[in-house]
Amino acid sequence: MYIHIVQPGDTITTIADSYGVSPERIAAENDISNPYKLAIGEALVILQPDKTYNVQKGDTLESIAKSQGTDVMELLRNNPNTSNRELYTGEELVISYADKRTAAVRTNGFAYSFIDRRTLEKTLPYLTYLTIYSYRITENGGLTEVDDSEIIQMARAYRVAPIMFITASNEGSSVNTDIAHTLISNTEIQTAFTNNILDNLHRKGYYGINIDTPFVQPQDRQAYVKFIAKITERLNSEGFFVTVTIAPSTFEVSTGIIYEGIDYTGLSQAANNVLYQLTYVWRYPHSLPISILPFDAIIQTLDKALMLISPEKFVLGFSNVGYLWEFPFFSAIINVNFINYNSAIELANDTGSSILFNEPSRSSYFKFIDSGLEYMAWLKDIRALYPMLEYAQSNELQGISLWNIMYFITNTWLVVNALYVIEKI
C-alpha cells in the first residue's frame, strides 16, 4: 500500500504508471469523480492487486467466489463498487491484494436510521457491529422510539451485529445531567429502564447496547459503575452485549487532565467493552474539535486511557468528519459547519485550492474566499487514519470504531481491509 500526495503536474495516468496500476482503479478506489481534475495536495491510496479475475458472461459473485476459493463478503470488501448491481462482462475484480493482513479486528460504524441504503450496503461487509444512533432516555426510564427495523435486518443479512445506542442527551446536543443523576440513584427507574431496553432488544432483533457515558456527578462515580454492572449482568444473562462509550473532551486531551467523575477501570470491568471515542462532533458544534489538537497530545491521552482499560476490551473510536470555519472564528459564538471528506475534496477543486497538511495535528486543510468571506476547510485523510490504525494494531486493541458511516469513503475501508481480517459475528 502506498499513499501518494498529488503534486502540480500530476495526472491520474502519470500516477497510475508510476505505481503499475490502472487509472480506472485509482479513480474507483479514491472516489475520484473527475479524473482529469485532481486536487493538489490530495492524499490518494494506491493498493496493488495480487490476484484479479475478469468477469465472464453468466458470472455472479457467488460463482466467482466459489471458483476462486474465497467468499462473497471478501469480494465485496475488495470491490465495493460491485455492491447492489449486476456484474459487467469483462470487468476486472480484485480477488486479493498484495498487502498481507497482520491482525484480526472488530469494527464498528455509527449510523442514523435514515442512512442511504446503498451507502449502508457498501459499508456492511466491512463491519462487525452497526451502532444505530440514537435512543434517548426519558425522565421515567423510558426510551424514545427510532425507526430502525429495516437497517437492523440489513445488518443481520451481512452478519453484522446491530447495536442500540442509548444517550441521556436532550433534543439538541447537550447532555441532560438531571436525567443521568436520577437514573443512577433511583432503583425503580433503573428497573423500568432495563425492562425497556430488553423489550427493544427482543422485539427488534438487536445484538446489544452501547450506553453513552453522560457527565457523571462526583458523588455518583461509583454508583454509575454499579449501575452499568447491574445492567450488564442482566443483559448478558439474556444473551445480549453491553458497551459503554467514554468520550474525552477537548480540554482533557489538550491538558492531559482526565475528568475524575468517570471511573475508567471500574467501567471496563463492569461492561463487556469500552468504546473510547475521540470524539462526537455533534456535541459541541460551537467549539473546536479534538482533531485540531496536536497528534502527540491525542496519543498521550490514549496511552493514559490504556493504562486504565484493558486492551482486550478497548475499542478505539475516531471521526472522519471534516469542518468548515468562517474567519474570524470566535469559539462559542460561531458554529462550526460539518463537511464530509468527498465533499471537501470537491470543494477544493471547485475553489482552485491546494490542500495543505498540518503535521502537528495530522490534518489536511485549505483556505478559500467566497463572496468576500474567508473560509477554512479542515479534514482528516488517510494520513490521519493510518496512524490510528497502527496504534490499534501495536497495542492489540480489540476493535476500532468510526463516527460516522453516513457517507462511504472508499479508500478508508480499503485500507482497513488491507491491514486487518475483519471479524464477523
Short mmCIF file of C-alpha atoms in Angstrom, two decimals:
data_model
loop_
_atom_site.label_atom_id
_atom_site.label_comp_id
_atom_site.label_asym_id
_atom_site.label_seq_id
_atom_site.Cartn_x
_atom_site.Cartn_y
_atom_site.Cartn_z
CA MET A 1 0.00 0.00 0.00
CA TYR A 2 1.21 3.48 -0.89
CA ILE A 3 -0.01 6.98 -0.13
CA HIS A 4 0.53 9.40 -3.00
CA ILE A 5 0.18 13.14 -2.46
CA VAL A 6 -0.96 14.82 -5.67
CA GLN A 7 1.66 17.28 -6.94
CA PRO A 8 1.31 20.06 -9.53
CA GLY A 9 1.51 18.47 -12.97
CA ASP A 10 0.30 15.06 -11.78
CA THR A 11 -2.39 13.34 -13.79
CA ILE A 12 -4.17 10.14 -12.91
CA THR A 13 -2.34 8.49 -15.82
CA THR A 14 1.15 9.51 -14.67
CA ILE A 15 0.34 8.42 -11.12
CA ALA A 16 -1.00 5.08 -12.31
CA ASP A 17 2.07 4.48 -14.49
CA SER A 18 4.44 5.16 -11.60
CA TYR A 19 2.78 2.52 -9.41
CA GLY A 20 1.91 -0.01 -12.07
CA VAL A 21 -1.85 0.07 -11.61
CA SER A 22 -4.65 1.24 -13.86
CA PRO A 23 -6.01 4.82 -13.79
CA GLU A 24 -9.52 3.39 -13.52
CA ARG A 25 -8.61 1.51 -10.34
CA ILE A 26 -7.07 4.59 -8.70
CA ALA A 27 -10.18 6.61 -9.57
CA ALA A 28 -12.55 3.96 -8.20
CA GLU A 29 -10.58 3.35 -5.02
CA ASN A 30 -10.31 7.04 -4.20
CA ASP A 31 -13.80 8.23 -5.20
CA ILE A 32 -12.38 10.47 -7.92
CA SER A 33 -15.40 11.78 -9.81
CA ASN A 34 -13.36 13.75 -12.35
CA PRO A 35 -10.03 12.03 -13.10
CA TYR A 36 -8.96 14.97 -15.28
CA LYS A 37 -9.08 17.39 -12.34
CA LEU A 38 -7.18 16.19 -9.29
CA ALA A 39 -6.95 18.33 -6.16
CA ILE A 40 -3.37 19.42 -5.49
CA GLY A 41 -2.31 18.01 -2.11
CA GLU A 42 -4.97 15.28 -2.07
CA ALA A 43 -3.81 12.00 -0.48
CA LEU A 44 -4.51 9.03 -2.73
CA VAL A 45 -4.35 5.42 -1.57
CA ILE A 46 -2.61 3.10 -4.03
CA LEU A 47 -3.31 -0.59 -3.49
CA GLN A 48 -1.73 -3.19 -5.72
CA PRO A 49 -3.79 -6.28 -6.54
CA ASP A 50 -2.19 -9.67 -6.03
CA LYS A 51 -4.82 -11.69 -7.89
CA THR A 52 -7.58 -10.48 -10.23
CA TYR A 53 -10.37 -12.05 -12.26
CA ASN A 54 -12.12 -10.86 -15.41
CA VAL A 55 -15.87 -11.39 -15.27
CA GLN A 56 -17.26 -13.89 -17.79
CA LYS A 57 -20.78 -13.96 -19.18
CA GLY A 58 -23.16 -15.52 -16.65
CA ASP A 59 -20.83 -14.98 -13.68
CA THR A 60 -22.20 -13.98 -10.28
CA LEU A 61 -20.37 -13.01 -7.12
CA GLU A 62 -21.33 -16.41 -5.70
CA SER A 63 -19.96 -18.36 -8.64
CA ILE A 64 -16.75 -16.30 -8.78
CA ALA A 65 -16.19 -16.69 -5.02
CA LYS A 66 -16.57 -20.46 -5.33
CA SER A 67 -14.26 -20.78 -8.33
CA GLN A 68 -11.59 -18.53 -6.80
CA GLY A 69 -11.59 -20.09 -3.34
CA THR A 70 -12.91 -17.07 -1.48
CA ASP A 71 -16.30 -15.83 -0.26
CA VAL A 72 -18.79 -13.20 -1.38
CA MET A 73 -18.09 -10.95 1.61
CA GLU A 74 -14.41 -10.81 0.70
CA LEU A 75 -15.25 -9.98 -2.91
CA LEU A 76 -17.49 -7.13 -1.76
CA ARG A 77 -14.75 -5.78 0.52
CA ASN A 78 -12.18 -5.88 -2.28
CA ASN A 79 -14.63 -4.49 -4.86
CA PRO A 80 -17.12 -2.20 -3.08
CA ASN A 81 -18.28 -0.73 -6.39
CA THR A 82 -19.94 -4.07 -7.20
CA SER A 83 -22.40 -3.73 -4.31
CA ASN A 84 -26.06 -3.99 -5.28
CA ARG A 85 -25.60 -4.19 -9.06
CA GLU A 86 -25.14 -6.67 -11.89
CA LEU A 87 -21.61 -7.59 -12.92
CA TYR A 88 -20.33 -6.42 -16.30
CA THR A 89 -18.78 -8.93 -18.65
CA GLY A 90 -15.07 -8.20 -18.89
CA GLU A 91 -14.76 -6.05 -15.76
CA GLU A 92 -11.77 -6.78 -13.54
CA LEU A 93 -12.38 -7.82 -9.94
CA VAL A 94 -9.76 -7.99 -7.21
CA ILE A 95 -9.62 -11.42 -5.62
CA SER A 96 -6.83 -10.42 -3.24
CA TYR A 97 -4.46 -7.52 -2.64
CA ALA A 98 -0.69 -7.72 -2.22
CA ASP A 99 -0.79 -6.33 1.34
CA LYS A 100 -0.74 -9.04 3.98
CA ARG A 101 -3.11 -8.71 6.90
CA THR A 102 -1.34 -8.89 10.24
CA ALA A 103 -4.20 -8.98 12.77
CA ALA A 104 -7.91 -9.56 13.28
CA VAL A 105 -10.15 -6.70 14.38
CA ARG A 106 -13.74 -5.95 15.26
CA THR A 107 -15.04 -2.86 13.50
CA ASN A 108 -17.95 -0.60 14.38
CA GLY A 109 -19.68 2.15 12.46
CA PHE A 110 -22.21 4.70 13.70
CA ALA A 111 -25.23 5.48 11.56
CA TYR A 112 -28.51 7.32 11.81
CA SER A 113 -31.57 5.28 10.87
CA PHE A 114 -32.10 7.39 7.74
CA ILE A 115 -28.74 6.42 6.22
CA ASP A 116 -28.89 5.96 2.45
CA ARG A 117 -29.48 2.25 1.93
CA ARG A 118 -26.97 1.98 -0.91
CA THR A 119 -24.29 3.54 1.30
CA LEU A 120 -25.15 1.12 4.07
CA GLU A 121 -24.99 -1.90 1.75
CA LYS A 122 -21.50 -0.89 0.60
CA THR A 123 -20.31 -0.45 4.20
CA LEU A 124 -21.77 -3.53 5.89
CA PRO A 125 -19.19 -6.01 4.51
CA TYR A 126 -16.51 -4.10 6.46
CA LEU A 127 -18.39 -4.03 9.78
CA THR A 128 -18.60 -6.28 12.79
CA TYR A 129 -21.08 -4.00 14.55
CA LEU A 130 -23.52 -1.36 13.33
CA THR A 131 -24.36 1.12 16.10
CA ILE A 132 -27.63 2.90 15.40
CA TYR A 133 -27.93 6.43 16.73
CA SER A 134 -29.83 7.03 18.99
CA TYR A 135 -32.31 6.18 21.73
CA ARG A 136 -32.71 8.96 24.27
CA ILE A 137 -33.50 8.24 27.92
CA THR A 138 -36.65 9.90 29.30
CA GLU A 139 -37.12 11.06 32.85
CA ASN A 140 -39.08 7.96 33.87
CA GLY A 141 -36.59 5.49 32.41
CA GLY A 142 -38.30 5.19 29.05
CA LEU A 143 -36.68 5.33 25.62
CA THR A 144 -37.58 7.40 22.60
CA GLU A 145 -38.54 5.42 19.51
CA VAL A 146 -36.27 5.03 16.45
CA ASP A 147 -37.41 3.79 13.03
CA ASP A 148 -34.63 1.25 12.68
CA SER A 149 -36.24 -2.10 11.82
CA GLU A 150 -35.12 -2.08 8.18
CA ILE A 151 -31.46 -1.36 8.80
CA ILE A 152 -31.35 -3.90 11.63
CA GLN A 153 -32.47 -6.58 9.18
CA MET A 154 -29.99 -5.35 6.58
CA ALA A 155 -27.17 -5.58 9.12
CA ARG A 156 -28.07 -9.13 10.09
CA ALA A 157 -28.17 -10.17 6.42
CA TYR A 158 -24.47 -9.19 6.23
CA ARG A 159 -23.62 -10.91 9.55
CA VAL A 160 -23.25 -7.54 11.24
CA ALA A 161 -24.40 -7.22 14.86
CA PRO A 162 -26.81 -4.26 15.29
CA ILE A 163 -26.19 -2.24 18.46
CA MET A 164 -28.72 0.08 20.10
CA PHE A 165 -27.06 3.35 21.13
CA ILE A 166 -28.50 4.98 24.24
CA THR A 167 -27.81 8.54 25.35
CA ALA A 168 -29.00 10.96 28.02
CA SER A 169 -28.82 13.91 25.64
CA ASN A 170 -31.58 16.44 25.06
CA GLU A 171 -33.19 17.05 21.65
CA GLY A 172 -30.22 19.27 20.87
CA SER A 173 -26.59 18.45 21.60
CA SER A 174 -26.37 18.97 25.35
CA VAL A 175 -26.33 16.22 27.96
CA ASN A 176 -29.17 16.15 30.48
CA THR A 177 -27.31 15.73 33.79
CA ASP A 178 -30.55 15.61 35.78
CA ILE A 179 -31.77 12.51 33.93
CA ALA A 180 -28.37 10.88 34.38
CA HIS A 181 -28.37 11.54 38.14
CA THR A 182 -31.95 10.30 38.56
CA LEU A 183 -31.25 7.14 36.58
CA ILE A 184 -28.15 6.37 38.61
CA SER A 185 -29.76 6.99 42.00
CA ASN A 186 -33.35 5.72 41.57
CA THR A 187 -33.62 1.91 41.56
CA GLU A 188 -37.26 1.96 40.46
CA ILE A 189 -36.42 3.99 37.35
CA GLN A 190 -33.39 1.75 36.74
CA THR A 191 -35.66 -1.30 36.67
CA ALA A 192 -38.04 0.37 34.22
CA PHE A 193 -35.08 1.46 32.10
CA THR A 194 -33.63 -2.05 31.95
CA ASN A 195 -37.01 -3.56 31.09
CA ASN A 196 -37.48 -1.04 28.28
CA ILE A 197 -34.06 -1.90 26.90
CA LEU A 198 -34.81 -5.61 26.92
CA ASP A 199 -38.16 -5.06 25.25
CA ASN A 200 -36.45 -3.24 22.36
CA LEU A 201 -33.64 -5.79 22.11
CA HIS A 202 -36.01 -8.73 21.87
CA ARG A 203 -38.63 -7.04 19.72
CA LYS A 204 -36.29 -5.52 17.15
CA GLY A 205 -33.52 -8.09 16.97
CA TYR A 206 -30.62 -6.12 18.40
CA TYR A 207 -27.39 -7.79 19.47
CA GLY A 208 -26.74 -5.46 22.38
CA ILE A 209 -26.49 -1.89 23.58
CA ASN A 210 -23.96 0.92 23.78
CA ILE A 211 -24.54 3.40 26.59
CA ASP A 212 -23.03 6.84 26.14
CA THR A 213 -21.47 7.84 29.46
CA PRO A 214 -23.00 11.18 30.47
CA PHE A 215 -21.48 13.82 32.72
CA VAL A 216 -21.38 11.90 35.99
CA GLN A 217 -21.57 13.99 39.13
CA PRO A 218 -18.68 13.22 41.54
CA GLN A 219 -20.97 11.68 44.15
CA ASP A 220 -22.35 9.30 41.50
CA ARG A 221 -18.99 7.95 40.33
CA GLN A 222 -19.14 4.52 41.94
CA ALA A 223 -22.92 4.33 41.73
CA TYR A 224 -22.64 4.67 37.95
CA VAL A 225 -20.17 1.76 37.79
CA LYS A 226 -22.58 -0.39 39.85
CA PHE A 227 -25.43 0.71 37.58
CA ILE A 228 -23.52 -0.44 34.46
CA ALA A 229 -22.50 -3.69 36.16
CA LYS A 230 -26.13 -4.39 37.07
CA ILE A 231 -27.35 -3.77 33.52
CA THR A 232 -24.52 -5.85 32.05
CA GLU A 233 -25.29 -8.80 34.30
CA ARG A 234 -29.00 -8.66 33.41
CA LEU A 235 -28.48 -8.29 29.67
CA ASN A 236 -25.70 -10.88 29.50
CA SER A 237 -27.99 -13.36 31.22
CA GLU A 238 -30.41 -12.97 28.31
CA GLY A 239 -27.69 -13.22 25.66
CA PHE A 240 -27.07 -9.51 24.97
CA PHE A 241 -23.85 -7.47 24.86
CA VAL A 242 -23.06 -4.20 26.68
CA THR A 243 -20.61 -1.48 25.63
CA VAL A 244 -20.06 1.84 27.36
CA THR A 245 -18.75 4.85 25.49
CA ILE A 246 -16.33 7.32 27.03
CA ALA A 247 -15.69 10.48 25.02
CA PRO A 248 -12.93 12.72 26.42
CA SER A 249 -13.38 16.44 25.91
CA THR A 250 -11.00 18.70 24.02
CA PHE A 251 -10.00 20.12 27.41
CA GLU A 252 -9.00 16.66 28.68
CA VAL A 253 -6.95 15.87 25.58
CA SER A 254 -5.24 19.27 25.40
CA THR A 255 -4.33 19.38 29.12
CA GLY A 256 -3.85 15.70 29.89
CA ILE A 257 -6.17 16.07 32.88
CA ILE A 258 -8.76 13.29 32.89
CA TYR A 259 -12.11 14.10 34.48
CA GLU A 260 -12.27 12.05 37.68
CA GLY A 261 -16.03 11.68 37.68
CA ILE A 262 -15.63 8.70 35.37
CA ASP A 263 -14.04 5.51 36.68
CA TYR A 264 -12.38 4.11 33.57
CA THR A 265 -11.16 0.93 35.23
CA GLY A 266 -14.45 0.31 37.00
CA LEU A 267 -16.45 0.72 33.80
CA SER A 268 -14.12 -1.56 31.83
CA GLN A 269 -14.67 -4.24 34.46
CA ALA A 270 -18.43 -3.67 34.61
CA ALA A 271 -19.16 -3.73 30.86
CA ASN A 272 -18.24 -6.13 28.08
CA ASN A 273 -16.46 -3.39 26.09
CA VAL A 274 -15.41 0.24 26.36
CA LEU A 275 -15.54 2.48 23.28
CA TYR A 276 -13.06 5.32 23.76
CA GLN A 277 -14.41 7.84 21.26
CA LEU A 278 -12.25 10.73 20.01
CA THR A 279 -14.90 12.28 19.88
CA TYR A 280 -18.52 13.01 18.94
CA VAL A 281 -18.56 16.08 16.72
CA TRP A 282 -22.29 16.68 17.13
CA ARG A 283 -21.98 17.55 20.78
CA TYR A 284 -20.19 20.87 20.51
CA PRO A 285 -20.65 22.49 17.08
CA HIS A 286 -19.71 25.87 18.60
CA SER A 287 -16.29 24.79 19.86
CA LEU A 288 -13.09 23.45 18.35
CA PRO A 289 -12.95 19.64 17.93
CA ILE A 290 -10.26 17.27 19.17
CA SER A 291 -8.98 16.80 15.61
CA ILE A 292 -7.30 20.23 15.67
CA LEU A 293 -5.11 19.24 18.64
CA PRO A 294 -1.53 18.00 18.26
CA PHE A 295 -1.46 14.30 17.45
CA ASP A 296 1.07 13.72 20.23
CA ALA A 297 -1.47 15.02 22.77
CA ILE A 298 -4.08 12.59 21.44
CA ILE A 299 -1.63 9.68 21.69
CA GLN A 300 -0.72 10.67 25.25
CA THR A 301 -4.41 10.68 26.16
CA LEU A 302 -4.87 7.26 24.59
CA ASP A 303 -1.84 5.95 26.48
CA LYS A 304 -3.34 7.13 29.78
CA ALA A 305 -6.69 5.58 28.97
CA LEU A 306 -4.98 2.32 28.01
CA MET A 307 -3.41 2.15 31.45
CA LEU A 308 -6.94 2.07 32.90
CA ILE A 309 -8.79 -0.02 30.28
CA SER A 310 -7.56 -3.47 29.30
CA PRO A 311 -6.67 -3.77 25.57
CA GLU A 312 -8.98 -6.75 25.02
CA LYS A 313 -11.93 -4.52 25.96
CA PHE A 314 -10.63 -1.31 24.35
CA VAL A 315 -12.32 -0.09 21.16
CA LEU A 316 -10.64 2.97 19.63
CA GLY A 317 -13.15 5.38 18.13
CA PHE A 318 -12.25 8.23 15.80
CA SER A 319 -14.05 10.60 13.48
CA ASN A 320 -13.95 11.04 9.71
CA VAL A 321 -16.00 14.26 9.80
CA GLY A 322 -14.49 17.44 8.38
CA TYR A 323 -15.14 21.04 9.36
CA LEU A 324 -15.72 24.33 7.64
CA TRP A 325 -14.90 27.52 9.53
CA GLU A 326 -15.67 31.09 8.63
CA PHE A 327 -13.00 33.60 9.66
CA PRO A 328 -12.64 35.18 12.07
CA PHE A 329 -13.78 32.27 14.22
CA PHE A 330 -14.97 33.02 17.75
CA SER A 331 -15.49 29.91 19.88
CA ALA A 332 -18.94 29.60 21.48
CA ILE A 333 -20.27 32.33 19.15
CA ILE A 334 -19.85 30.97 15.64
CA ASN A 335 -20.89 27.40 14.85
CA VAL A 336 -18.59 25.04 13.02
CA ASN A 337 -20.15 23.56 9.88
CA PHE A 338 -19.55 19.89 9.16
CA ILE A 339 -18.38 18.61 5.78
CA ASN A 340 -17.73 15.05 4.61
CA TYR A 341 -14.42 14.05 3.06
CA ASN A 342 -15.54 13.66 -0.54
CA SER A 343 -17.39 17.00 -0.46
CA ALA A 344 -14.27 18.67 0.92
CA ILE A 345 -12.17 17.36 -1.99
CA GLU A 346 -14.80 18.60 -4.46
CA LEU A 347 -14.81 21.99 -2.73
CA ALA A 348 -11.01 22.23 -3.03
CA ASN A 349 -11.31 21.51 -6.75
CA ASP A 350 -14.19 23.95 -7.26
CA THR A 351 -12.35 26.77 -5.49
CA GLY A 352 -8.97 26.00 -7.07
CA SER A 353 -7.47 25.44 -3.62
CA SER A 354 -4.36 23.43 -2.85
CA ILE A 355 -4.70 21.07 0.10
CA LEU A 356 -2.03 21.57 2.74
CA PHE A 357 -1.04 19.27 5.59
CA ASN A 358 -0.71 20.29 9.24
CA GLU A 359 1.89 17.91 10.64
CA PRO A 360 1.27 18.52 14.39
CA SER A 361 -2.42 17.56 14.13
CA ARG A 362 -2.03 15.18 11.18
CA SER A 363 -4.85 17.09 9.48
CA SER A 364 -5.33 18.42 5.96
CA TYR A 365 -6.77 21.87 5.26
CA PHE A 366 -7.25 24.54 2.65
CA LYS A 367 -8.42 28.14 2.60
CA PHE A 368 -10.61 29.93 0.09
CA ILE A 369 -12.59 33.14 -0.33
CA ASP A 370 -16.26 33.15 -1.31
CA SER A 371 -18.46 36.27 -1.62
CA GLY A 372 -15.82 38.32 0.17
CA LEU A 373 -15.63 35.97 3.16
CA GLU A 374 -12.64 33.78 4.09
CA TYR A 375 -13.13 30.11 4.95
CA MET A 376 -11.01 27.18 6.03
CA ALA A 377 -11.90 23.55 5.37
CA TRP A 378 -10.33 21.05 7.76
CA LEU A 379 -10.37 17.32 7.04
CA LYS A 380 -8.85 14.01 8.03
CA ASP A 381 -7.47 11.90 5.20
CA ILE A 382 -5.62 8.60 5.16
CA ARG A 383 -2.55 10.29 6.69
CA ALA A 384 -4.58 10.73 9.88
CA LEU A 385 -6.42 7.41 9.73
CA TYR A 386 -3.38 5.22 9.19
CA PRO A 387 -1.57 6.19 12.45
CA MET A 388 -4.74 5.43 14.41
CA LEU A 389 -4.95 2.00 12.82
CA GLU A 390 -1.27 1.45 13.59
CA TYR A 391 -1.87 2.44 17.21
CA ALA A 392 -4.72 -0.05 17.50
CA GLN A 393 -2.56 -2.78 15.95
CA SER A 394 0.56 -2.15 18.02
CA ASN A 395 -1.41 -2.12 21.27
CA GLU A 396 -3.52 -5.14 20.29
CA LEU A 397 -6.77 -3.31 20.88
CA GLN A 398 -9.96 -5.28 20.44
CA GLY A 399 -11.52 -3.01 17.88
CA ILE A 400 -11.90 0.28 16.03
CA SER A 401 -14.98 2.45 15.53
CA LEU A 402 -15.80 5.13 13.01
CA TRP A 403 -18.01 8.16 13.60
CA ASN A 404 -19.76 8.04 11.21
CA ILE A 405 -20.65 5.95 8.13
CA MET A 406 -23.33 8.20 6.63
CA TYR A 407 -21.03 8.68 3.62
CA PHE A 408 -18.96 5.93 2.03
CA ILE A 409 -15.27 6.80 1.72
CA THR A 410 -13.82 4.02 -0.39
CA ASN A 411 -10.12 4.36 0.41
CA THR A 412 -10.79 4.39 4.17
CA TRP A 413 -12.42 0.99 4.12
CA LEU A 414 -9.98 -0.49 1.62
CA VAL A 415 -7.09 0.43 3.95
CA VAL A 416 -8.85 -1.13 6.95
CA ASN A 417 -9.47 -4.23 4.84
CA ALA A 418 -5.84 -4.32 3.68
CA LEU A 419 -4.50 -4.24 7.25
CA TYR A 420 -6.99 -6.43 9.10
CA VAL A 421 -9.03 -9.58 8.95
CA ILE A 422 -12.44 -8.12 9.80
CA GLU A 423 -14.33 -10.32 12.21
CA LYS A 424 -18.00 -11.13 11.77
CA ILE A 425 -20.48 -12.16 14.44
#
